[in-house]
Each structure stands twice: as C-alpha cells, then as structure tokens.
mmCIF file of C-alpha atoms and ligand atoms in Angstrom:
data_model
loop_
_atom_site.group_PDB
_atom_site.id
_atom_site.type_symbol
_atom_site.label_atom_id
_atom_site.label_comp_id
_atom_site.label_asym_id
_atom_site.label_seq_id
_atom_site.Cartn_x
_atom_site.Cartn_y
_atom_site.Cartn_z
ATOM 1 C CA UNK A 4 0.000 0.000 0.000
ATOM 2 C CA UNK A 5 1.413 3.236 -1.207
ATOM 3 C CA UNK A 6 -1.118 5.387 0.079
ATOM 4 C CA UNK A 7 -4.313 4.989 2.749
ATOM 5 C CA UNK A 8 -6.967 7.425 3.677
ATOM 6 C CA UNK A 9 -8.227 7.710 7.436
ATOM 7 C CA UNK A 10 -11.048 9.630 9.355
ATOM 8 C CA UNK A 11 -8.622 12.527 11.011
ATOM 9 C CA UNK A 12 -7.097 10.805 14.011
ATOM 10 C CA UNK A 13 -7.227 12.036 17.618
ATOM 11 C CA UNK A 14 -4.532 12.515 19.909
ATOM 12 C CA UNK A 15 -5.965 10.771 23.359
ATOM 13 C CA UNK A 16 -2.447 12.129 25.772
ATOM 14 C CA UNK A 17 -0.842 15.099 24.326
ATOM 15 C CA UNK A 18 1.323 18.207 26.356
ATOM 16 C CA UNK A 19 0.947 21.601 25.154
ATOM 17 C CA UNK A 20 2.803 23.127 27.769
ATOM 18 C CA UNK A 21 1.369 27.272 28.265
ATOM 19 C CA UNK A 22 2.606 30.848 27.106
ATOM 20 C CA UNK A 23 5.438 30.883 24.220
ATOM 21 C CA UNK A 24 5.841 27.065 24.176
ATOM 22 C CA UNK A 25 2.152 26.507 23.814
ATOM 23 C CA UNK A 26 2.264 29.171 21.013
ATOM 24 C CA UNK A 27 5.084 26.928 19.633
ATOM 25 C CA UNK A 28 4.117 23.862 19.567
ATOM 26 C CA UNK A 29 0.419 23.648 18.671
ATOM 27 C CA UNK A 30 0.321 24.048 15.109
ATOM 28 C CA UNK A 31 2.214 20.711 14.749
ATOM 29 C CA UNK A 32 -0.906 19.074 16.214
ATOM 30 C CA UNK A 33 -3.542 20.751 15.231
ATOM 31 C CA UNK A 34 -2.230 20.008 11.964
ATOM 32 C CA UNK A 35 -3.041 16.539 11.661
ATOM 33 C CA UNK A 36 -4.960 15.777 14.453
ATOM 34 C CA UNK A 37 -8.914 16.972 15.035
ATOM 35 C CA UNK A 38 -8.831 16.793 18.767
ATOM 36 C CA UNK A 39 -6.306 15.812 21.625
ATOM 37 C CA UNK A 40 -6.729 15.278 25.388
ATOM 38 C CA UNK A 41 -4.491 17.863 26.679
ATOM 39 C CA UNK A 42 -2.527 16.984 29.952
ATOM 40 C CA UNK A 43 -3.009 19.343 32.930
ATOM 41 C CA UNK A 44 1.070 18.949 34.092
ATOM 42 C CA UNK A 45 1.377 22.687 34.103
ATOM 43 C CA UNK A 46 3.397 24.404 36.633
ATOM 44 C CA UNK A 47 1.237 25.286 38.845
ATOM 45 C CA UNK A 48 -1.192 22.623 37.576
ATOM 46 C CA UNK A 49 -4.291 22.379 36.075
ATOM 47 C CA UNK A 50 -6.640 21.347 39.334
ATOM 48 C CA UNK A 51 -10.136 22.985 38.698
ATOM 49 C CA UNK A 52 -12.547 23.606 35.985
ATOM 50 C CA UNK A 53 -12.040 26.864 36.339
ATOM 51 C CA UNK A 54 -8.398 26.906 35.617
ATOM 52 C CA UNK A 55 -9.197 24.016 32.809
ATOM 53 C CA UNK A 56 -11.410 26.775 30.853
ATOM 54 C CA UNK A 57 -8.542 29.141 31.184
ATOM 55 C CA UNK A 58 -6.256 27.404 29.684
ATOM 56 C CA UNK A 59 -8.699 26.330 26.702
ATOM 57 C CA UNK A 60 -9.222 29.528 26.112
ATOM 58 C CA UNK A 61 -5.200 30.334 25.500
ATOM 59 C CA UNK A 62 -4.757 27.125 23.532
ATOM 60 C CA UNK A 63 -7.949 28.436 21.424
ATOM 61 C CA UNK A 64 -6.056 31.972 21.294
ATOM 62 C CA UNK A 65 -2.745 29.942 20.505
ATOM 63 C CA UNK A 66 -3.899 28.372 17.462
ATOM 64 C CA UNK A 67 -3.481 28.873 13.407
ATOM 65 C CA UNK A 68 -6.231 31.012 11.660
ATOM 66 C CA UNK A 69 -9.002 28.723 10.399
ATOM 67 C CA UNK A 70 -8.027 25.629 12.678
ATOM 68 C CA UNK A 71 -10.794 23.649 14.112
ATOM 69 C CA UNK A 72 -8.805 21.776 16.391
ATOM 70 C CA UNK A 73 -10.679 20.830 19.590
ATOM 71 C CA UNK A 74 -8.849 20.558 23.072
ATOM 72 C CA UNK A 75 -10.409 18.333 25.192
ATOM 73 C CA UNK A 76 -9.055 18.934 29.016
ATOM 74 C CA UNK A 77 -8.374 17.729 31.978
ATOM 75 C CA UNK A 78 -8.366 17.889 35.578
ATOM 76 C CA UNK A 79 -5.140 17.208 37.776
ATOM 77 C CA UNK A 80 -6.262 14.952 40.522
ATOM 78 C CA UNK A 81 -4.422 16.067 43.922
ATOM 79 C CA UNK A 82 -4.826 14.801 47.284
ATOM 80 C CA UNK A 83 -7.405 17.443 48.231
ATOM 81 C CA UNK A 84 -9.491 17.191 44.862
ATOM 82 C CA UNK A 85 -13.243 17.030 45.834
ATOM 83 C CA UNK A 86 -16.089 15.670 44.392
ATOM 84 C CA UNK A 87 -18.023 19.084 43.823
ATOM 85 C CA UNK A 88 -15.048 19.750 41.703
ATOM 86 C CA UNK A 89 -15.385 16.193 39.813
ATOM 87 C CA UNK A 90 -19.099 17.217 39.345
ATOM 88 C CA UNK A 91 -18.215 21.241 37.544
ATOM 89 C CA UNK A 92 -15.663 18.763 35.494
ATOM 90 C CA UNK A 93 -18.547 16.709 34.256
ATOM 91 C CA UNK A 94 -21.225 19.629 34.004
ATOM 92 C CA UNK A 95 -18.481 22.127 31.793
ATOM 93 C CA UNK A 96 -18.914 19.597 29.026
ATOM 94 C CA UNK A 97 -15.489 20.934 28.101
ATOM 95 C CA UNK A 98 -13.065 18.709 30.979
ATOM 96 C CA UNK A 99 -13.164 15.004 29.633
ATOM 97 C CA UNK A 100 -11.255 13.375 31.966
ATOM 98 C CA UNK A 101 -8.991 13.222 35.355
ATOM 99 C CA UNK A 102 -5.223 13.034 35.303
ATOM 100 C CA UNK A 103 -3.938 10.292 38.028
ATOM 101 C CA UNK A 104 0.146 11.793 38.323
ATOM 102 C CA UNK A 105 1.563 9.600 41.073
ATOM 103 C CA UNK A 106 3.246 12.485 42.970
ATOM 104 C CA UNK A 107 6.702 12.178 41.820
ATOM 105 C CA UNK A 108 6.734 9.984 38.772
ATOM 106 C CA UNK A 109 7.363 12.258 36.007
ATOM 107 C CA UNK A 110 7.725 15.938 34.973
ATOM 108 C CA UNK A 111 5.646 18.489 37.112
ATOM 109 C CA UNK A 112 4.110 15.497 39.253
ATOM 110 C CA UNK A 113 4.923 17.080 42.576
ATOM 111 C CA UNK A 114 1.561 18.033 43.296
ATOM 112 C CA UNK A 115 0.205 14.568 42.147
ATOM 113 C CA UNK A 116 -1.349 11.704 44.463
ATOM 114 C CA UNK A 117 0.611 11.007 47.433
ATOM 115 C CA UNK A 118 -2.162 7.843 47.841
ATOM 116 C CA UNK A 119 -5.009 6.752 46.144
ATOM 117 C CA UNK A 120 -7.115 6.603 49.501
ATOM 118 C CA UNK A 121 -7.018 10.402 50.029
ATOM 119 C CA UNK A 122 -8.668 10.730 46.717
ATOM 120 C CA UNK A 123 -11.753 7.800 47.313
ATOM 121 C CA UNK A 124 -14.625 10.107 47.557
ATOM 122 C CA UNK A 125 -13.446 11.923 44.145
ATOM 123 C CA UNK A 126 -12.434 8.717 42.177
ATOM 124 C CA UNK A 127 -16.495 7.350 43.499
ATOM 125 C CA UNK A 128 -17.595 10.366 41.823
ATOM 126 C CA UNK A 129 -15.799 9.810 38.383
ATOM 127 C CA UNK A 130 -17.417 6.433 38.270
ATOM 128 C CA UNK A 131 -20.814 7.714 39.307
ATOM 129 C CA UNK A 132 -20.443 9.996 36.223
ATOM 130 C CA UNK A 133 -18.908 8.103 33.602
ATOM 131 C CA UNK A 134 -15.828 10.299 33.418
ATOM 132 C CA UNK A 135 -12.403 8.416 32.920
ATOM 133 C CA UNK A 136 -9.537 8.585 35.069
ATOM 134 C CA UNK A 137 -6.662 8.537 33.348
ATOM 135 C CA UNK A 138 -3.412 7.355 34.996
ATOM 136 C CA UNK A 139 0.050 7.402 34.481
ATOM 137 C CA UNK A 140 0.783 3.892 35.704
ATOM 138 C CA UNK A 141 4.117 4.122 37.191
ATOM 139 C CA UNK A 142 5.022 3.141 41.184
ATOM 140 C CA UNK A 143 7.182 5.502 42.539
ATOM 141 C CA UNK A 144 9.169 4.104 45.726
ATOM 142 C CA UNK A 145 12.766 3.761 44.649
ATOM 143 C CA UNK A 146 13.317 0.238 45.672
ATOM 144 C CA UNK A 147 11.410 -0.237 42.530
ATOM 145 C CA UNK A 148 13.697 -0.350 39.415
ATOM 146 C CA UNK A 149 12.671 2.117 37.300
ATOM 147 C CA UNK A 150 11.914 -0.665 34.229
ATOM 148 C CA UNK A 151 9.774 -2.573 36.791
ATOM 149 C CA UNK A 152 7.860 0.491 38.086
ATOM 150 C CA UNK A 153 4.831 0.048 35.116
ATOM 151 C CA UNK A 154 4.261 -3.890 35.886
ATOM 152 C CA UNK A 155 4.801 -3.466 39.885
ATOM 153 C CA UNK A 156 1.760 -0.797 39.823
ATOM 154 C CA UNK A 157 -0.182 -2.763 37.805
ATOM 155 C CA UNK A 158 -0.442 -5.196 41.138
ATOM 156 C CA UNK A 159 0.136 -2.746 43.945
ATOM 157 C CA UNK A 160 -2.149 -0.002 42.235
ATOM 158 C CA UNK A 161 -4.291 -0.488 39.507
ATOM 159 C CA UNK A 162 -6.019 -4.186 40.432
ATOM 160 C CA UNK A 163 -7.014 -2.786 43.818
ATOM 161 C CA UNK A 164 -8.682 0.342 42.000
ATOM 162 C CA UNK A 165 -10.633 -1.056 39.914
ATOM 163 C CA UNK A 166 -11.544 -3.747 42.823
ATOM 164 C CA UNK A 167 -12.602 -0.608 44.756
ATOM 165 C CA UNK A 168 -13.897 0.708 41.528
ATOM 166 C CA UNK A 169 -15.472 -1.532 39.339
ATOM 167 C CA UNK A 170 -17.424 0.178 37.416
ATOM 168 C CA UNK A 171 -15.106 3.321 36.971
ATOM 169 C CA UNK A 172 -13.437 4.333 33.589
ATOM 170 C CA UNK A 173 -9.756 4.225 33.336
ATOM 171 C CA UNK A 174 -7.029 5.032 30.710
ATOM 172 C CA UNK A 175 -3.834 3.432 31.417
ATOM 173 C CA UNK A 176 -1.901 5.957 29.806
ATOM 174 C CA UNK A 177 1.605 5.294 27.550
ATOM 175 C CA UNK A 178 1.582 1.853 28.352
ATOM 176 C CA UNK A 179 5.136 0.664 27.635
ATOM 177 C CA UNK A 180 5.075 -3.082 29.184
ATOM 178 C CA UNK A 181 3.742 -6.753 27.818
ATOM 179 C CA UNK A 182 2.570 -6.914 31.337
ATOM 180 C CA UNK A 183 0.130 -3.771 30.941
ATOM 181 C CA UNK A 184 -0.805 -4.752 27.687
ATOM 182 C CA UNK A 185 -1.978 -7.476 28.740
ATOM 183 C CA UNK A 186 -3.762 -6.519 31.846
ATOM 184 C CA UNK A 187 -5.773 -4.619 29.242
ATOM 185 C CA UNK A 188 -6.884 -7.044 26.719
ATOM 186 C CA UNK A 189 -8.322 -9.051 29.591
ATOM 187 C CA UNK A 190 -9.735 -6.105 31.357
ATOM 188 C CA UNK A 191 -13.442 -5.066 31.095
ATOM 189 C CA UNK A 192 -14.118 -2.785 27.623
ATOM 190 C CA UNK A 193 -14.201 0.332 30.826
ATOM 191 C CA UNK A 194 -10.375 -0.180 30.832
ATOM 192 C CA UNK A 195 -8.300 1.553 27.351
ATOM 193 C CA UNK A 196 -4.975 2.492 26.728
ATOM 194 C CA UNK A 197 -3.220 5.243 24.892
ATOM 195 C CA UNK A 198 0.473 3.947 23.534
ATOM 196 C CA UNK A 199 3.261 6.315 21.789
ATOM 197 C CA UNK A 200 4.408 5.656 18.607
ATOM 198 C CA UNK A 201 7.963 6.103 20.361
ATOM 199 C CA UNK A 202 7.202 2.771 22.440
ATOM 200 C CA UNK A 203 5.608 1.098 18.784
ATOM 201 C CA UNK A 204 8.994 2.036 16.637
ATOM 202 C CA UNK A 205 12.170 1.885 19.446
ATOM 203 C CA UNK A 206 13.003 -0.531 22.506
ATOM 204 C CA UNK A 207 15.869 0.750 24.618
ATOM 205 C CA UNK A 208 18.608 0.118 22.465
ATOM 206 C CA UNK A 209 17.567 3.281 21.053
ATOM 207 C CA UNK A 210 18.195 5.444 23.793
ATOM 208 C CA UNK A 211 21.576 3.553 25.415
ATOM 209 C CA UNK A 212 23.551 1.863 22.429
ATOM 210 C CA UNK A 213 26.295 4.137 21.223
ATOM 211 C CA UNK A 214 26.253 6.773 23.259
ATOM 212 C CA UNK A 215 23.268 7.782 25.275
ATOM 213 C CA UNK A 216 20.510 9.808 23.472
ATOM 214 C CA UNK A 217 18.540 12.431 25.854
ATOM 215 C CA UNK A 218 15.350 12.749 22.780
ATOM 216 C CA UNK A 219 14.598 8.895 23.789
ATOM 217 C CA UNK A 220 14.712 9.585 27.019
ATOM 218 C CA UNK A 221 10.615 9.560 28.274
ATOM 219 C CA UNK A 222 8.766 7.934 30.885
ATOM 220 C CA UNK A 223 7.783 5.357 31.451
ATOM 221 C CA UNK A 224 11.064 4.225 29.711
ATOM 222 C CA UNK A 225 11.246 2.700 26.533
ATOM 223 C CA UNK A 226 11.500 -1.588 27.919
ATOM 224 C CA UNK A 227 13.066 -4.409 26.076
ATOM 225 C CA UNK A 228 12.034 -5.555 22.373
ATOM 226 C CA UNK A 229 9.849 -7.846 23.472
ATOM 227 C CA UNK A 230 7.713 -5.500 24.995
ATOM 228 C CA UNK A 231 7.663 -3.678 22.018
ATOM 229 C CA UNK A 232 6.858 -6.430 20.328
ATOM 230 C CA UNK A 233 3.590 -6.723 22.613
ATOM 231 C CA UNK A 234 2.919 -3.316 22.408
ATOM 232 C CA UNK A 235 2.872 -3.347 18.787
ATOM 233 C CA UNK A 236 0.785 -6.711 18.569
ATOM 234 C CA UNK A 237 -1.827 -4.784 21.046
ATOM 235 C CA UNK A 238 -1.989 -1.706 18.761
ATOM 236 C CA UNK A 239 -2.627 -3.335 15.146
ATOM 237 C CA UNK A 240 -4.914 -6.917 17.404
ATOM 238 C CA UNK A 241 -8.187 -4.936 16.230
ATOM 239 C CA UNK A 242 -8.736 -4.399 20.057
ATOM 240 C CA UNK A 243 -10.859 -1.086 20.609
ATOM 241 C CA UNK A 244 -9.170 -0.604 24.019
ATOM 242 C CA UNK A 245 -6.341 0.860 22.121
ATOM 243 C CA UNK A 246 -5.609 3.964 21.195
ATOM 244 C CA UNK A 247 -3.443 6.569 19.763
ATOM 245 C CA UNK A 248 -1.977 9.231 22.046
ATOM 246 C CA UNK A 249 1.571 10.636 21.628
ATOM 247 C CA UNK A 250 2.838 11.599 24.504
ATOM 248 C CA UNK A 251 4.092 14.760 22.668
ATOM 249 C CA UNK A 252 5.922 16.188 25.943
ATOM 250 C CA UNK A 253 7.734 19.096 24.435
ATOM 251 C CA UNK A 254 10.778 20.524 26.230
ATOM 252 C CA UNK A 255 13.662 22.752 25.324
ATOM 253 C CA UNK A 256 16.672 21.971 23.674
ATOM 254 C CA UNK A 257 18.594 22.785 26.400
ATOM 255 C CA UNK A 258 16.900 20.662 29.254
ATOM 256 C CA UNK A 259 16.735 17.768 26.486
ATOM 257 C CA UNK A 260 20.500 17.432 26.451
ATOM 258 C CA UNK A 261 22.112 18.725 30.258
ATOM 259 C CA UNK A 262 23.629 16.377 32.286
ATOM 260 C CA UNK A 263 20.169 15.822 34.290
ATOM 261 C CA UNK A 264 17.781 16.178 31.205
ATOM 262 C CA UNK A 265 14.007 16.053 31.368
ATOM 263 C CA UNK A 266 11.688 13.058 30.313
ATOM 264 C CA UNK A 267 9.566 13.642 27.000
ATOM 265 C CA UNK A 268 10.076 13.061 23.522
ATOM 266 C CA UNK A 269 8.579 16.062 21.087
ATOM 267 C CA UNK A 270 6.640 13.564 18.173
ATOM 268 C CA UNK A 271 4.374 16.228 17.468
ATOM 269 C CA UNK A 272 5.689 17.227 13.948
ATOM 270 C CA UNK A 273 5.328 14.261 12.207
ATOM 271 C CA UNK A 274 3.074 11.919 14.806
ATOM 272 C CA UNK A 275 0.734 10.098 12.816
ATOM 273 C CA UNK A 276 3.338 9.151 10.055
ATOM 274 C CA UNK A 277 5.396 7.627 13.157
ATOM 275 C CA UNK A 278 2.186 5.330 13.485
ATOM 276 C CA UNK A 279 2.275 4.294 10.212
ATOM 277 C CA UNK A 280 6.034 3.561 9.908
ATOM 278 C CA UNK A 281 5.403 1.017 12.957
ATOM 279 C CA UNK A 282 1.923 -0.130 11.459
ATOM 280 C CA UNK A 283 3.977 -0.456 8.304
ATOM 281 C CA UNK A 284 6.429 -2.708 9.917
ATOM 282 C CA UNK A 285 3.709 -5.611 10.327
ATOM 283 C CA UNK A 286 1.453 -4.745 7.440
ATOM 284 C CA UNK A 287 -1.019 -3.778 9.520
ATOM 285 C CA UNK A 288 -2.082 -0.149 8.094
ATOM 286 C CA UNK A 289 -5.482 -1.573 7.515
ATOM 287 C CA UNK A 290 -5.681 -1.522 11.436
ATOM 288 C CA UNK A 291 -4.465 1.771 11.614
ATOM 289 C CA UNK A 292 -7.767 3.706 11.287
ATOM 290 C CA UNK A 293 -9.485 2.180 13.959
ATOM 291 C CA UNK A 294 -6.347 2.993 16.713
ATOM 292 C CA UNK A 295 -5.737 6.413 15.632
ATOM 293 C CA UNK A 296 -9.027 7.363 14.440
ATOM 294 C CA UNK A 297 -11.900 5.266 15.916
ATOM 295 C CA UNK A 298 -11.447 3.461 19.593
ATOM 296 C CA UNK A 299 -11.238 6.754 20.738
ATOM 297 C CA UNK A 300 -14.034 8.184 20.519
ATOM 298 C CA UNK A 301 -15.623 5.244 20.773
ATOM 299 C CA UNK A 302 -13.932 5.020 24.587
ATOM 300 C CA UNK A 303 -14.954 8.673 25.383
ATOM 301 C CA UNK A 304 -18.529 8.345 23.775
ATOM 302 C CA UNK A 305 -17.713 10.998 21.650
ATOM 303 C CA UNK A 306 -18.399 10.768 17.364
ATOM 304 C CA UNK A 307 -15.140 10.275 15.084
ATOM 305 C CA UNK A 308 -13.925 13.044 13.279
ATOM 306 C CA UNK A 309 -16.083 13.796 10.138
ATOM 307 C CA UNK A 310 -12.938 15.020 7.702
ATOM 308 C CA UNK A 311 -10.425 12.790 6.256
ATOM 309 C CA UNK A 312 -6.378 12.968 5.872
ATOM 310 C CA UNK A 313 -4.107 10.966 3.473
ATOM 311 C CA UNK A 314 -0.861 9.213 4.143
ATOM 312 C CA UNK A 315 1.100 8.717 1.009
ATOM 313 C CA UNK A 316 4.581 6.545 0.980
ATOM 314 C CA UNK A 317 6.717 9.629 0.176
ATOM 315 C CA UNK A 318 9.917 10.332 2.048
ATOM 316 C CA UNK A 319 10.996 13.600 3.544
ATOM 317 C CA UNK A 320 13.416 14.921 6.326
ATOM 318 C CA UNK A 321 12.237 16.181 9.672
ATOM 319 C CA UNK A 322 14.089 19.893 10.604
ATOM 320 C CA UNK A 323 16.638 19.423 13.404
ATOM 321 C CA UNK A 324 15.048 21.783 15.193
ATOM 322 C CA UNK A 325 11.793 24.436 15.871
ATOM 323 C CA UNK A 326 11.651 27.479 17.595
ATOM 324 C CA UNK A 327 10.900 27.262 21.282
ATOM 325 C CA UNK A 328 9.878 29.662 23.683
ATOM 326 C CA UNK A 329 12.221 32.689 24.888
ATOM 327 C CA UNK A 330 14.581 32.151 21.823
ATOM 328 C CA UNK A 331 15.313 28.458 22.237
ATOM 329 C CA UNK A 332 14.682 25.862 20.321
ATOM 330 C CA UNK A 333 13.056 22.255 20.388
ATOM 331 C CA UNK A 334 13.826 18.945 19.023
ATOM 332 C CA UNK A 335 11.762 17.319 17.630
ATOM 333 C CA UNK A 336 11.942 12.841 17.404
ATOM 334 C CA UNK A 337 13.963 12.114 14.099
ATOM 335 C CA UNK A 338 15.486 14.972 14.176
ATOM 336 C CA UNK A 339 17.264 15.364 10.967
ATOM 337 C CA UNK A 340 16.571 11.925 9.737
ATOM 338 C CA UNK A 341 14.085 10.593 7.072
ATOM 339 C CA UNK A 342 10.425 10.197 7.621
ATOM 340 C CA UNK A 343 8.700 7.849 4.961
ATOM 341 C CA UNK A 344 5.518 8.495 4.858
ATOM 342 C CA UNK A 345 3.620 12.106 4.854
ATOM 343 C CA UNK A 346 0.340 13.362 6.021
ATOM 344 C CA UNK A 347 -1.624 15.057 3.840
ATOM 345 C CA UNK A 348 -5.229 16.769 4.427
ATOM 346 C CA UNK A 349 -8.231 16.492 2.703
ATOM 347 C CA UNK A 350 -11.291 17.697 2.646
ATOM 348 C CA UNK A 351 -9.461 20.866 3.643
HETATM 349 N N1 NCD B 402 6.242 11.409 29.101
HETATM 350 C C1 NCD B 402 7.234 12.133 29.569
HETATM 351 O O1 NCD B 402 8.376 11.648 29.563
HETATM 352 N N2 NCD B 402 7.043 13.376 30.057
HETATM 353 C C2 NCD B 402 5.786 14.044 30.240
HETATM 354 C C3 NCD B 402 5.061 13.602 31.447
HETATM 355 C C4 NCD B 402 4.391 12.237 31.333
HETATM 356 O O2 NCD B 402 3.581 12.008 30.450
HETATM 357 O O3 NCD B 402 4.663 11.362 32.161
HETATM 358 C C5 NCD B 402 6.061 15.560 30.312
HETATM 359 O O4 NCD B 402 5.162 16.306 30.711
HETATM 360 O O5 NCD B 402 7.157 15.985 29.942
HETATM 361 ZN ZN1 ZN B 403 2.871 10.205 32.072
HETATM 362 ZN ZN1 ZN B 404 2.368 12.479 29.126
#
C-alpha cells in the first residue's frame, strides 16, 4: 500500500505546555490531528474547571487562523481534589477526563497523588459519572527499578482500584510493558490504553547503544524488544481498548541534552506518520484507522472526526530543530533523519 486514507485521528495524551511554548508547539498538532486530550502537568497545575477553561481559552487563542482543532481537558487529581469539583468537570462539558500523576513519577508530578485513599470520595464520583480517570501507571518508591515500576503498579495499584472501583473508567496511559498490555486485553471494555508511537517504533537500544541519546529519554522508559513487540501486537490486534496518544511532551533543547535532562520526547511534527512507519512494519495499516481514528471516541462516547487525511509513501526529512519559547529551540523525534511516509489533508 502506497497510500491509505483515514477519518482525522485524535490525539488521546498530548502536552501543550502554556505561554510561548504553547504558542510553539500547537500548530504541529492541530495540523493533523482533530482533537487531543491535553494533559493538565502545568506548573502550577491544572486542578479545577475553572483553571481548565482558562487554559482552553489560551490554547484556542494559541492556534493557526481557520483551525478547528478541539482541546479536550483535563483535571489534575491532587490529594485534596473534591467531588463538587469532579461534578463542575462533568457539568463544563469541556473537561473530559482526570489526570492520576503519582506524585513524583514524572515531569511536574509534585503536586500529584501522594495515595489513592485520600482521593476515594473523588475517584467514586468519576465512576458515578462516567468520566475516565486517566493514569500514568508508574510506582514511585525507589526500591522499585525504574523498568519494573509500570508492571509493579499494575499489582500494587491499579487491580485494587478497579476492585474498589469496578465500574469506573480508566485510561492506562503510555503503556510501555507486555505486562500492561496485557492486563488490558483481559480487562473489562471500561479499561483503554493510549500507547506512543515512540514505544511502537524503538526498545531501549535506542536510547543507550552508542552513546546515550537524551530525545529517547521519556517515561515510562522505553523496555526491552519484546515488549515492544507486545505493544505493537496490542496496537494493530483490532482491540478497541487501544488507542493513539503521543505523549508529545515538548521541552527545550537545552533541558533535552544537560547532564540531568528532562523526560519527554517532542513527536508532534510528524506523529501520525510515526504510526504508520510502525503499522507499516507488520502490514497492519489496515488496522491503523481504527487505533488512531476510531477506539477513541468510541472510549470517550464521543463521534469520530467527520474530515479525512491521506498518508502517502513519500519520504521527507524532519528539521533538526523548531523554535521554542524565549529564543530556544526544540527537538523534535527524528530529528534530521528521514520520515517515509507524509500526512496530507483532505477535505481541507
Ligand atoms: N512522558 C514524559 O516523559 N514526560 C511528560 C510527562 C508524562 O507524560 O509522564 C512531560 O510532561 O514531559
Ligand atoms: Zn505520564
Ligand atoms: Zn504524558
């Protein structure tokens, strides 16, 4: 297949980040994608619906002329959340979902849940509603190697959840493990998953084998190829519990590649072609329309996209680099390497 047509996809875990980076970064998304969930890991973060609606209204201000991107947002769950503040969520029509950050397990997760029992009366309330929680699945004690932390909170976290829980809606976010993909597939249909096209395309050979490379260094982690492997089996099954989200965590050049650089790789610029390179792999791009385009909405109860874009087999190079905010500059994935396939839109 040299060329396939898909409903627009939807990015289901994206970061915009706020001010000049948000003004940055958007168009890349809203360029291919019709709507993204848009993480609430601002500093300070994104806790009520009030604050939600604020910062809809600057990525609405932030984007291209003529765009009709939709951001879909989110609440940051903290200790102290309540459930009057799950219930605005819900009534806004605008929030979508609830952001589970473990406090400390990734960038701007200090305010996130020190334990899950502070926050029982607000999780009840999600599943009372029907909104999803949406977790980034990592444990964070550090007696827990950090390519075990997925799989260990899988047992020590999400089983007794959803035992508490049953009926509640939950994302496992950038799953990254065989183990979670697993837990999944066997899960009720309330359980999805998002999963990077970073975690589909590299295993961590990528990041460590001839000198170490900061733009594959995200969490959770990339794992060994045979989680890959399951990853990319779980992706292109025909399984509507997964789903395309990115992951896109912009961050400047500059904290990318310091001797303590931050987690995130910037896929933005050329995300859905990423998908198809690792659909590609397996000959699976019939499959690709329903993960990037379909089991998302149909998770969310939301209708797919009504326009169309085109991916044609057609190689091109991606920049080494974008502008940034305050006059630096980002990096995007591939940096300077070859892309081979390009999105194209229709019906535009
Ligand atoms: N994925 C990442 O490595 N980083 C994300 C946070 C997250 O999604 O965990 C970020 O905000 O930079
Ligand atoms: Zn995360
Ligand atoms: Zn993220």
């Amino acid at each position: 297949m040299d060329a396939i047509t898909l409903t627009r996809p939807d990015d289901w875990h994206l970061h915009l980040r706020d001010g000049a980076a948000l003004n940055a970064v958007v168009a890349h998304t809203a360029a291919q994608m019709g709507r993204a969930i848009i993480m609430p890991n601002l500093t300070p973060p994104v806790t009520t619906t009030a604050l939600a609606l604020e910062y809809r209204d600057r990525i609405l201000a932030a984007l291209p002329e003529g765009s009709r991107f939709e951001p879909l947002m989110t609440l940051y769950l903290t200790d102290t959340t309540t459930p009057d503040e799950i219930e605005r969520a819900v009534q806004s029509g605008l929030v979508k979902a609830v952001k589970l950050y473990p406090a400390g397990a990734t960038t701007n997760s200090a305010s996130g849940v020190t334990d899950l029992a502070h926050c029982d009366a607000s999780i009840a309330m999600l599943a009372r509603l029907g909104m999803p929680l949406l977790v980034h699945g990592e444990v964070t004690t550090p007696e827990i190697d950090i390519f075990d932390r997925e799989a260990v909170f899988i047992e020590r976290v999400m089983k007794p959840l959803l035992e508490r829980h049953p009926t509640l809606k939950v994302v496992f976010e950038h799953i990254t493990t065989a183990d979670a993909a697993a837990f999944v597939a066997s899960a009720p249909d309330t359980i999805g998953a998002t999963i990077t096209a970073h975690h589909l395309l590299y295993n961590r050979n990528k990041m460590l084998v001839g000198g170490i490379r900061p733009h594959y260094y995200c969490l959770p982690i990339l794992k060994r190829e045979r989680h890959r492997e399951a990853l990319l089996e779980a992706a292109t099954s025909g399984s509507h519990k997964f789903f395309l989200g990115t992951d896109s965590a912009p961050h400047a050049k500059g904290d990318k590649e310091s001797s303590c650089g931050c987690a995130g790789a910037y896929t933005a610029p050329a995300a859905i072609e990423l998908y198809a390179t690792a659909f590609d792999q397996v000959g699976a791009l019939d499959r690709l329309e329903g993960f990037a385009s379909l089991n998302g909405p149909r998770f969310y109860g939301l209708a797919p996209n009504a326009d169309r874009v085109r991916l044609e087999r057609s190689t091109w190079t991606m920049p080494k680099s974008f502008p940034y905010a305050d006059g630096q500059t980002i990096v995007p994935l591939l940096a300077g390497e070859t892309i081979g396939w390009k999105c194209r839109d229709l019906d535009a």
